[in-house]
Each structure stands twice: as C-alpha cells, then as structure tokens.
Amino acid sequence: MYKIVFSKRAVKDIELLKQQPALLRKAKSLVEVLKNDPFQTPPTFEKLVGDLEGLFSRRINVQHRLVYKIEGDVVYIVRMWTHYQ
C-alpha cells in the first residue's frame, strides 16, 4: 500500500473536478490504483520526459491527466486537471 500526498495545486484541481462528476469518479479510481500499485496496468501510464522527467501520467480523459511522482512508498499527486501545464 502506498501513501498518497496531494500538492496544493492538485487540491485546487479537485475543486475543478467536482464540477464534472464523471471526471471526479475517474480521478478517484486512478488514485485508488496508485494507492495499491503505481506501476499497475491497466490503466496504462506514461513516463514523462523533458522538463517533467521523473513524473508519470495517467489519463483522466482526452484532455485531463493525473500527473504524479513516486518516492519510495509515497505517491505525490502533482496535477489532476490540464494536460501538462
């Protein structure tokens, strides 16, 4: 079991997700996957490159991504709204 920690930006993103219940449900299910095993597939994840190297991404929908990093047994949720802003 991994510990989940949300960044300040991710907490603000949750408020935006609450306006769209389907997105919020999907995001919550992805967080549950990350709690159990952040390397689990499906759903697939993507290792990010460039300025975002060291981070991982999973799709919430076509536009929005859940971006996170893993340090030991802690998963840090960085963003949950836009596509890599």
mmCIF file of N, CA, C and O in Angstrom:
data_model
loop_
_atom_site.group_PDB
_atom_site.id
_atom_site.type_symbol
_atom_site.label_atom_id
_atom_site.label_comp_id
_atom_site.label_asym_id
_atom_site.label_seq_id
_atom_site.Cartn_x
_atom_site.Cartn_y
_atom_site.Cartn_z
ATOM 1 N N MET A 1 0.836 -1.176 0.000
ATOM 2 C CA MET A 1 0.000 0.000 0.000
ATOM 3 C C MET A 1 0.889 1.250 0.000
ATOM 4 O O MET A 1 1.801 1.361 0.811
ATOM 5 N N TYR A 2 0.616 2.164 -0.896
ATOM 6 C CA TYR A 2 1.369 3.401 -0.999
ATOM 7 C C TYR A 2 0.599 4.529 -0.334
ATOM 8 O O TYR A 2 -0.635 4.540 -0.329
ATOM 9 N N LYS A 3 1.321 5.480 0.216
ATOM 10 C CA LYS A 3 0.712 6.664 0.802
ATOM 11 C C LYS A 3 0.517 7.688 -0.314
ATOM 12 O O LYS A 3 1.408 7.871 -1.152
ATOM 13 N N ILE A 4 -0.618 8.364 -0.341
ATOM 14 C CA ILE A 4 -0.920 9.375 -1.350
ATOM 15 C C ILE A 4 -0.815 10.757 -0.711
ATOM 16 O O ILE A 4 -1.397 11.000 0.357
ATOM 17 N N VAL A 5 -0.060 11.659 -1.353
ATOM 18 C CA VAL A 5 0.075 13.041 -0.899
ATOM 19 C C VAL A 5 -0.281 13.954 -2.065
ATOM 20 O O VAL A 5 0.245 13.783 -3.168
ATOM 21 N N PHE A 6 -1.184 14.902 -1.830
ATOM 22 C CA PHE A 6 -1.625 15.818 -2.868
ATOM 23 C C PHE A 6 -0.882 17.148 -2.749
ATOM 24 O O PHE A 6 -0.765 17.692 -1.647
ATOM 25 N N SER A 7 -0.420 17.678 -3.882
ATOM 26 C CA SER A 7 0.183 19.016 -3.891
ATOM 27 C C SER A 7 -0.929 20.048 -3.711
ATOM 28 O O SER A 7 -2.115 19.741 -3.874
ATOM 29 N N LYS A 8 -0.555 21.283 -3.395
ATOM 30 C CA LYS A 8 -1.543 22.355 -3.265
ATOM 31 C C LYS A 8 -2.304 22.525 -4.573
ATOM 32 O O LYS A 8 -3.507 22.754 -4.579
ATOM 33 N N ARG A 9 -1.589 22.416 -5.692
ATOM 34 C CA ARG A 9 -2.224 22.566 -6.997
ATOM 35 C C ARG A 9 -3.223 21.433 -7.249
ATOM 36 O O ARG A 9 -4.306 21.649 -7.784
ATOM 37 N N ALA A 10 -2.884 20.224 -6.851
ATOM 38 C CA ALA A 10 -3.790 19.083 -7.038
ATOM 39 C C ALA A 10 -5.057 19.255 -6.207
ATOM 40 O O ALA A 10 -6.152 18.890 -6.665
ATOM 41 N N VAL A 11 -4.932 19.818 -5.018
ATOM 42 C CA VAL A 11 -6.112 20.062 -4.179
ATOM 43 C C VAL A 11 -7.032 21.062 -4.882
ATOM 44 O O VAL A 11 -8.260 20.897 -4.894
ATOM 45 N N LYS A 12 -6.468 22.088 -5.506
ATOM 46 C CA LYS A 12 -7.275 23.052 -6.267
ATOM 47 C C LYS A 12 -7.904 22.375 -7.478
ATOM 48 O O LYS A 12 -9.052 22.671 -7.839
ATOM 49 N N ASP A 13 -7.174 21.462 -8.088
ATOM 50 C CA ASP A 13 -7.702 20.744 -9.247
ATOM 51 C C ASP A 13 -8.903 19.879 -8.866
ATOM 52 O O ASP A 13 -9.833 19.712 -9.659
ATOM 53 N N ILE A 14 -8.911 19.340 -7.652
ATOM 54 C CA ILE A 14 -10.044 18.534 -7.193
ATOM 55 C C ILE A 14 -11.316 19.380 -7.192
ATOM 56 O O ILE A 14 -12.394 18.886 -7.559
ATOM 57 N N GLU A 15 -11.196 20.635 -6.817
ATOM 58 C CA GLU A 15 -12.366 21.523 -6.834
ATOM 59 C C GLU A 15 -12.912 21.672 -8.251
ATOM 60 O O GLU A 15 -14.127 21.711 -8.454
ATOM 61 N N LEU A 16 -12.032 21.755 -9.246
ATOM 62 C CA LEU A 16 -12.477 21.829 -10.639
ATOM 63 C C LEU A 16 -13.129 20.516 -11.070
ATOM 64 O O LEU A 16 -14.131 20.521 -11.792
ATOM 65 N N LEU A 17 -12.572 19.403 -10.617
ATOM 66 C CA LEU A 17 -13.127 18.096 -10.969
ATOM 67 C C LEU A 17 -14.518 17.895 -10.376
ATOM 68 O O LEU A 17 -15.348 17.209 -10.965
ATOM 69 N N LYS A 18 -14.782 18.499 -9.230
ATOM 70 C CA LYS A 18 -16.083 18.353 -8.589
ATOM 71 C C LYS A 18 -17.209 18.919 -9.454
ATOM 72 O O LYS A 18 -18.356 18.522 -9.310
ATOM 73 N N GLN A 19 -16.868 19.821 -10.364
ATOM 74 C CA GLN A 19 -17.869 20.400 -11.262
ATOM 75 C C GLN A 19 -18.281 19.418 -12.350
ATOM 76 O O GLN A 19 -19.288 19.627 -13.026
ATOM 77 N N GLN A 20 -17.504 18.351 -12.532
ATOM 78 C CA GLN A 20 -17.796 17.343 -13.548
ATOM 79 C C GLN A 20 -17.706 15.959 -12.881
ATOM 80 O O GLN A 20 -16.628 15.359 -12.840
ATOM 81 N N PRO A 21 -18.824 15.466 -12.368
ATOM 82 C CA PRO A 21 -18.817 14.223 -11.575
ATOM 83 C C PRO A 21 -18.171 13.026 -12.269
ATOM 84 O O PRO A 21 -17.512 12.226 -11.599
ATOM 85 N N ALA A 22 -18.322 12.892 -13.565
ATOM 86 C CA ALA A 22 -17.714 11.748 -14.264
ATOM 87 C C ALA A 22 -16.192 11.816 -14.187
ATOM 88 O O ALA A 22 -15.522 10.800 -13.978
ATOM 89 N N LEU A 23 -15.641 13.015 -14.332
ATOM 90 C CA LEU A 23 -14.184 13.191 -14.225
ATOM 91 C C LEU A 23 -13.718 12.912 -12.799
ATOM 92 O O LEU A 23 -12.672 12.299 -12.598
ATOM 93 N N LEU A 24 -14.489 13.366 -11.826
ATOM 94 C CA LEU A 24 -14.123 13.148 -10.424
ATOM 95 C C LEU A 24 -14.103 11.652 -10.106
ATOM 96 O O LEU A 24 -13.170 11.168 -9.459
ATOM 97 N N ARG A 25 -15.107 10.905 -10.580
ATOM 98 C CA ARG A 25 -15.135 9.452 -10.353
ATOM 99 C C ARG A 25 -13.911 8.779 -10.969
ATOM 100 O O ARG A 25 -13.279 7.917 -10.351
ATOM 101 N N LYS A 26 -13.564 9.167 -12.196
ATOM 102 C CA LYS A 26 -12.408 8.576 -12.879
ATOM 103 C C LYS A 26 -11.123 8.896 -12.114
ATOM 104 O O LYS A 26 -10.269 8.027 -11.917
ATOM 105 N N ALA A 27 -10.972 10.151 -11.679
ATOM 106 C CA ALA A 27 -9.782 10.561 -10.935
ATOM 107 C C ALA A 27 -9.670 9.772 -9.629
ATOM 108 O O ALA A 27 -8.583 9.308 -9.264
ATOM 109 N N LYS A 28 -10.793 9.595 -8.936
ATOM 110 C CA LYS A 28 -10.781 8.836 -7.680
ATOM 111 C C LYS A 28 -10.372 7.389 -7.929
ATOM 112 O O LYS A 28 -9.621 6.815 -7.142
ATOM 113 N N SER A 29 -10.848 6.802 -9.025
ATOM 114 C CA SER A 29 -10.478 5.415 -9.315
ATOM 115 C C SER A 29 -8.988 5.315 -9.631
ATOM 116 O O SER A 29 -8.332 4.345 -9.248
ATOM 117 N N LEU A 30 -8.431 6.324 -10.301
ATOM 118 C CA LEU A 30 -6.990 6.323 -10.576
ATOM 119 C C LEU A 30 -6.177 6.463 -9.292
ATOM 120 O O LEU A 30 -5.134 5.816 -9.141
ATOM 121 N N VAL A 31 -6.642 7.272 -8.364
ATOM 122 C CA VAL A 31 -5.946 7.423 -7.080
ATOM 123 C C VAL A 31 -5.956 6.092 -6.336
ATOM 124 O O VAL A 31 -4.946 5.704 -5.731
ATOM 125 N N GLU A 32 -7.057 5.352 -6.402
ATOM 126 C CA GLU A 32 -7.123 4.036 -5.765
ATOM 127 C C GLU A 32 -6.113 3.074 -6.390
ATOM 128 O O GLU A 32 -5.473 2.297 -5.687
ATOM 129 N N VAL A 33 -5.970 3.127 -7.708
ATOM 130 C CA VAL A 33 -4.968 2.294 -8.397
ATOM 131 C C VAL A 33 -3.578 2.649 -7.888
ATOM 132 O O VAL A 33 -2.767 1.770 -7.588
ATOM 133 N N LEU A 34 -3.294 3.956 -7.776
ATOM 134 C CA LEU A 34 -1.983 4.404 -7.312
ATOM 135 C C LEU A 34 -1.715 3.966 -5.878
ATOM 136 O O LEU A 34 -0.577 3.651 -5.534
ATOM 137 N N LYS A 35 -2.740 3.952 -5.039
ATOM 138 C CA LYS A 35 -2.579 3.504 -3.652
ATOM 139 C C LYS A 35 -2.109 2.055 -3.608
ATOM 140 O O LYS A 35 -1.263 1.700 -2.804
ATOM 141 N N ASN A 36 -2.691 1.227 -4.462
ATOM 142 C CA ASN A 36 -2.359 -0.199 -4.461
ATOM 143 C C ASN A 36 -1.031 -0.475 -5.152
ATOM 144 O O ASN A 36 -0.213 -1.229 -4.633
ATOM 145 N N ASP A 37 -0.819 0.094 -6.338
ATOM 146 C CA ASP A 37 0.412 -0.143 -7.089
ATOM 147 C C ASP A 37 0.531 0.894 -8.207
ATOM 148 O O ASP A 37 -0.178 0.797 -9.213
ATOM 149 N N PRO A 38 1.406 1.900 -8.058
ATOM 150 C CA PRO A 38 1.503 2.955 -9.076
ATOM 151 C C PRO A 38 2.055 2.472 -10.418
ATOM 152 O O PRO A 38 2.025 3.207 -11.399
ATOM 153 N N PHE A 39 2.532 1.240 -10.467
ATOM 154 C CA PHE A 39 3.044 0.701 -11.732
ATOM 155 C C PHE A 39 2.060 -0.271 -12.383
ATOM 156 O O PHE A 39 2.371 -0.900 -13.381
ATOM 157 N N GLN A 40 0.871 -0.404 -11.807
ATOM 158 C CA GLN A 40 -0.143 -1.337 -12.309
ATOM 159 C C GLN A 40 -0.658 -0.898 -13.677
ATOM 160 O O GLN A 40 -0.892 0.278 -13.922
ATOM 161 N N THR A 41 -0.812 -1.867 -14.564
ATOM 162 C CA THR A 41 -1.502 -1.622 -15.824
ATOM 163 C C THR A 41 -2.499 -2.744 -16.029
ATOM 164 O O THR A 41 -2.218 -3.880 -15.638
ATOM 165 N N PRO A 42 -3.637 -2.577 -16.628
ATOM 166 C CA PRO A 42 -4.205 -1.274 -16.984
ATOM 167 C C PRO A 42 -4.683 -0.529 -15.748
ATOM 168 O O PRO A 42 -4.821 -1.165 -14.712
ATOM 169 N N PRO A 43 -5.007 0.721 -15.805
ATOM 170 C CA PRO A 43 -4.858 1.603 -16.956
ATOM 171 C C PRO A 43 -3.400 1.952 -17.191
ATOM 172 O O PRO A 43 -2.608 1.959 -16.242
ATOM 173 N N THR A 44 -3.082 2.218 -18.422
ATOM 174 C CA THR A 44 -1.690 2.485 -18.771
ATOM 175 C C THR A 44 -1.219 3.813 -18.188
ATOM 176 O O THR A 44 -2.012 4.700 -17.907
ATOM 177 N N PHE A 45 0.082 3.906 -18.031
ATOM 178 C CA PHE A 45 0.693 5.158 -17.586
ATOM 179 C C PHE A 45 1.820 5.498 -18.539
ATOM 180 O O PHE A 45 2.261 4.667 -19.332
ATOM 181 N N GLU A 46 2.258 6.734 -18.463
ATOM 182 C CA GLU A 46 3.292 7.234 -19.357
ATOM 183 C C GLU A 46 4.381 7.900 -18.526
ATOM 184 O O GLU A 46 4.076 8.687 -17.628
ATOM 185 N N LYS A 47 5.636 7.557 -18.785
ATOM 186 C CA LYS A 47 6.757 8.260 -18.164
ATOM 187 C C LYS A 47 6.955 9.552 -18.929
ATOM 188 O O LYS A 47 7.066 9.541 -20.154
ATOM 189 N N LEU A 48 7.000 10.659 -18.219
ATOM 190 C CA LEU A 48 7.158 11.946 -18.882
ATOM 191 C C LEU A 48 8.632 12.263 -19.093
ATOM 192 O O LEU A 48 9.495 11.753 -18.377
ATOM 193 N N VAL A 49 8.911 13.103 -20.076
ATOM 194 C CA VAL A 49 10.283 13.446 -20.440
ATOM 195 C C VAL A 49 10.457 14.963 -20.430
ATOM 196 O O VAL A 49 9.514 15.710 -20.241
ATOM 197 N N GLY A 50 11.667 15.390 -20.677
ATOM 198 C CA GLY A 50 11.965 16.820 -20.737
ATOM 199 C C GLY A 50 11.891 17.456 -19.366
ATOM 200 O O GLY A 50 12.423 16.924 -18.386
ATOM 201 N N ASP A 51 11.208 18.597 -19.286
ATOM 202 C CA ASP A 51 11.078 19.323 -18.018
ATOM 203 C C ASP A 51 10.332 18.515 -16.962
ATOM 204 O O ASP A 51 10.448 18.784 -15.769
ATOM 205 N N LEU A 52 9.545 17.554 -17.408
ATOM 206 C CA LEU A 52 8.729 16.762 -16.485
ATOM 207 C C LEU A 52 9.322 15.380 -16.225
ATOM 208 O O LEU A 52 8.634 14.491 -15.713
ATOM 209 N N GLU A 53 10.602 15.205 -16.536
ATOM 210 C CA GLU A 53 11.251 13.918 -16.318
ATOM 211 C C GLU A 53 11.162 13.520 -14.845
ATOM 212 O O GLU A 53 11.303 14.349 -13.957
ATOM 213 N N GLY A 54 10.887 12.252 -14.606
ATOM 214 C CA GLY A 54 10.725 11.754 -13.242
ATOM 215 C C GLY A 54 9.273 11.688 -12.818
ATOM 216 O O GLY A 54 8.962 11.147 -11.759
ATOM 217 N N LEU A 55 8.391 12.271 -13.639
ATOM 218 C CA LEU A 55 6.961 12.231 -13.357
ATOM 219 C C LEU A 55 6.281 11.199 -14.249
ATOM 220 O O LEU A 55 6.814 10.822 -15.293
ATOM 221 N N PHE A 56 5.111 10.766 -13.826
ATOM 222 C CA PHE A 56 4.296 9.828 -14.582
ATOM 223 C C PHE A 56 2.935 10.461 -14.822
ATOM 224 O O PHE A 56 2.526 11.362 -14.087
ATOM 225 N N SER A 57 2.227 9.959 -15.817
ATOM 226 C CA SER A 57 0.921 10.499 -16.168
ATOM 227 C C SER A 57 -0.047 9.365 -16.470
ATOM 228 O O SER A 57 0.331 8.356 -17.058
ATOM 229 N N ARG A 58 -1.299 9.568 -16.071
ATOM 230 C CA ARG A 58 -2.399 8.665 -16.448
ATOM 231 C C ARG A 58 -3.556 9.530 -16.929
ATOM 232 O O ARG A 58 -3.803 10.608 -16.381
ATOM 233 N N ARG A 59 -4.272 9.043 -17.934
ATOM 234 C CA ARG A 59 -5.402 9.794 -18.493
ATOM 235 C C ARG A 59 -6.610 9.771 -17.577
ATOM 236 O O ARG A 59 -7.023 8.707 -17.136
ATOM 237 N N ILE A 60 -7.170 10.955 -17.340
ATOM 238 C CA ILE A 60 -8.492 11.049 -16.732
ATOM 239 C C ILE A 60 -9.508 11.030 -17.869
ATOM 240 O O ILE A 60 -10.505 10.336 -17.818
ATOM 241 N N ASN A 61 -9.229 11.837 -18.902
ATOM 242 C CA ASN A 61 -9.990 11.803 -20.151
ATOM 243 C C ASN A 61 -9.063 12.283 -21.264
ATOM 244 O O ASN A 61 -7.850 12.369 -21.067
ATOM 245 N N VAL A 62 -9.598 12.629 -22.405
ATOM 246 C CA VAL A 62 -8.762 13.033 -23.537
ATOM 247 C C VAL A 62 -7.942 14.277 -23.204
ATOM 248 O O VAL A 62 -6.779 14.383 -23.589
ATOM 249 N N GLN A 63 -8.522 15.209 -22.474
ATOM 250 C CA GLN A 63 -7.840 16.469 -22.179
ATOM 251 C C GLN A 63 -7.063 16.445 -20.867
ATOM 252 O O GLN A 63 -5.985 17.016 -20.787
ATOM 253 N N HIS A 64 -7.593 15.817 -19.844
ATOM 254 C CA HIS A 64 -7.037 15.934 -18.499
ATOM 255 C C HIS A 64 -6.205 14.718 -18.100
ATOM 256 O O HIS A 64 -6.517 13.593 -18.456
ATOM 257 N N ARG A 65 -5.138 14.995 -17.340
ATOM 258 C CA ARG A 65 -4.227 13.953 -16.878
ATOM 259 C C ARG A 65 -4.015 14.053 -15.374
ATOM 260 O O ARG A 65 -4.051 15.134 -14.803
ATOM 261 N N LEU A 66 -3.750 12.916 -14.774
ATOM 262 C CA LEU A 66 -3.316 12.862 -13.393
ATOM 263 C C LEU A 66 -1.799 12.683 -13.461
ATOM 264 O O LEU A 66 -1.317 11.687 -13.994
ATOM 265 N N VAL A 67 -1.069 13.659 -12.987
ATOM 266 C CA VAL A 67 0.394 13.642 -13.045
ATOM 267 C C VAL A 67 0.917 13.405 -11.632
ATOM 268 O O VAL A 67 0.471 14.049 -10.679
ATOM 269 N N TYR A 68 1.867 12.468 -11.511
ATOM 270 C CA TYR A 68 2.357 12.094 -10.186
ATOM 271 C C TYR A 68 3.820 11.676 -10.235
ATOM 272 O O TYR A 68 4.376 11.430 -11.299
ATOM 273 N N LYS A 69 4.433 11.640 -9.053
ATOM 274 C CA LYS A 69 5.786 11.102 -8.935
ATOM 275 C C LYS A 69 5.803 10.127 -7.772
ATOM 276 O O LYS A 69 4.977 10.190 -6.859
ATOM 277 N N ILE A 70 6.749 9.218 -7.830
ATOM 278 C CA ILE A 70 6.853 8.168 -6.824
ATOM 279 C C ILE A 70 8.199 8.300 -6.123
ATOM 280 O O ILE A 70 9.234 8.380 -6.778
ATOM 281 N N GLU A 71 8.157 8.365 -4.803
ATOM 282 C CA GLU A 71 9.373 8.396 -3.988
ATOM 283 C C GLU A 71 9.220 7.387 -2.875
ATOM 284 O O GLU A 71 8.483 7.615 -1.918
ATOM 285 N N GLY A 72 9.893 6.249 -3.030
ATOM 286 C CA GLY A 72 9.769 5.183 -2.034
ATOM 287 C C GLY A 72 8.366 4.627 -2.020
ATOM 288 O O GLY A 72 7.854 4.182 -3.029
ATOM 289 N N ASP A 73 7.715 4.705 -0.852
ATOM 290 C CA ASP A 73 6.345 4.205 -0.755
ATOM 291 C C ASP A 73 5.325 5.341 -0.696
ATOM 292 O O ASP A 73 4.214 5.169 -0.205
ATOM 293 N N VAL A 74 5.712 6.513 -1.231
ATOM 294 C CA VAL A 74 4.826 7.676 -1.273
ATOM 295 C C VAL A 74 4.595 8.075 -2.730
ATOM 296 O O VAL A 74 5.537 8.173 -3.508
ATOM 297 N N VAL A 75 3.333 8.304 -3.077
ATOM 298 C CA VAL A 75 2.973 8.802 -4.402
ATOM 299 C C VAL A 75 2.502 10.240 -4.221
ATOM 300 O O VAL A 75 1.557 10.504 -3.481
ATOM 301 N N TYR A 76 3.196 11.171 -4.865
ATOM 302 C CA TYR A 76 2.852 12.587 -4.816
ATOM 303 C C TYR A 76 2.024 12.934 -6.046
ATOM 304 O O TYR A 76 2.523 12.828 -7.170
ATOM 305 N N ILE A 77 0.769 13.330 -5.843
ATOM 306 C CA ILE A 77 -0.088 13.761 -6.935
ATOM 307 C C ILE A 77 0.239 15.231 -7.192
ATOM 308 O O ILE A 77 0.046 16.078 -6.324
ATOM 309 N N VAL A 78 0.737 15.528 -8.393
ATOM 310 C CA VAL A 78 1.168 16.883 -8.736
ATOM 311 C C VAL A 78 0.026 17.679 -9.345
ATOM 312 O O VAL A 78 -0.220 18.823 -8.957
ATOM 313 N N ARG A 79 -0.661 17.117 -10.333
ATOM 314 C CA ARG A 79 -1.766 17.794 -11.029
ATOM 315 C C ARG A 79 -2.859 16.789 -11.341
ATOM 316 O O ARG A 79 -2.589 15.605 -11.513
ATOM 317 N N MET A 80 -4.084 17.317 -11.489
ATOM 318 C CA MET A 80 -5.218 16.459 -11.834
ATOM 319 C C MET A 80 -6.156 17.143 -12.815
ATOM 320 O O MET A 80 -7.312 16.767 -12.917
ATOM 321 N N TRP A 81 -5.674 18.134 -13.538
ATOM 322 C CA TRP A 81 -6.613 18.852 -14.382
ATOM 323 C C TRP A 81 -6.145 18.935 -15.813
ATOM 324 O O TRP A 81 -6.544 18.166 -16.659
ATOM 325 N N THR A 82 -5.258 19.835 -16.146
ATOM 326 C CA THR A 82 -4.927 20.077 -17.545
ATOM 327 C C THR A 82 -3.850 19.136 -18.058
ATOM 328 O O THR A 82 -3.263 18.365 -17.300
ATOM 329 N N HIS A 83 -3.596 19.238 -19.309
ATOM 330 C CA HIS A 83 -2.605 18.386 -19.975
ATOM 331 C C HIS A 83 -1.219 19.013 -19.850
ATOM 332 O O HIS A 83 -0.798 19.760 -20.723
ATOM 333 N N TYR A 84 -0.533 18.753 -18.750
ATOM 334 C CA TYR A 84 0.864 19.124 -18.507
ATOM 335 C C TYR A 84 1.130 20.619 -18.460
ATOM 336 O O TYR A 84 2.142 21.078 -18.937
ATOM 337 N N GLN A 85 0.250 21.420 -17.901
ATOM 338 C CA GLN A 85 0.536 22.854 -17.770
ATOM 339 C C GLN A 85 1.436 23.085 -16.584
ATOM 340 O O GLN A 85 1.307 22.508 -15.568
#
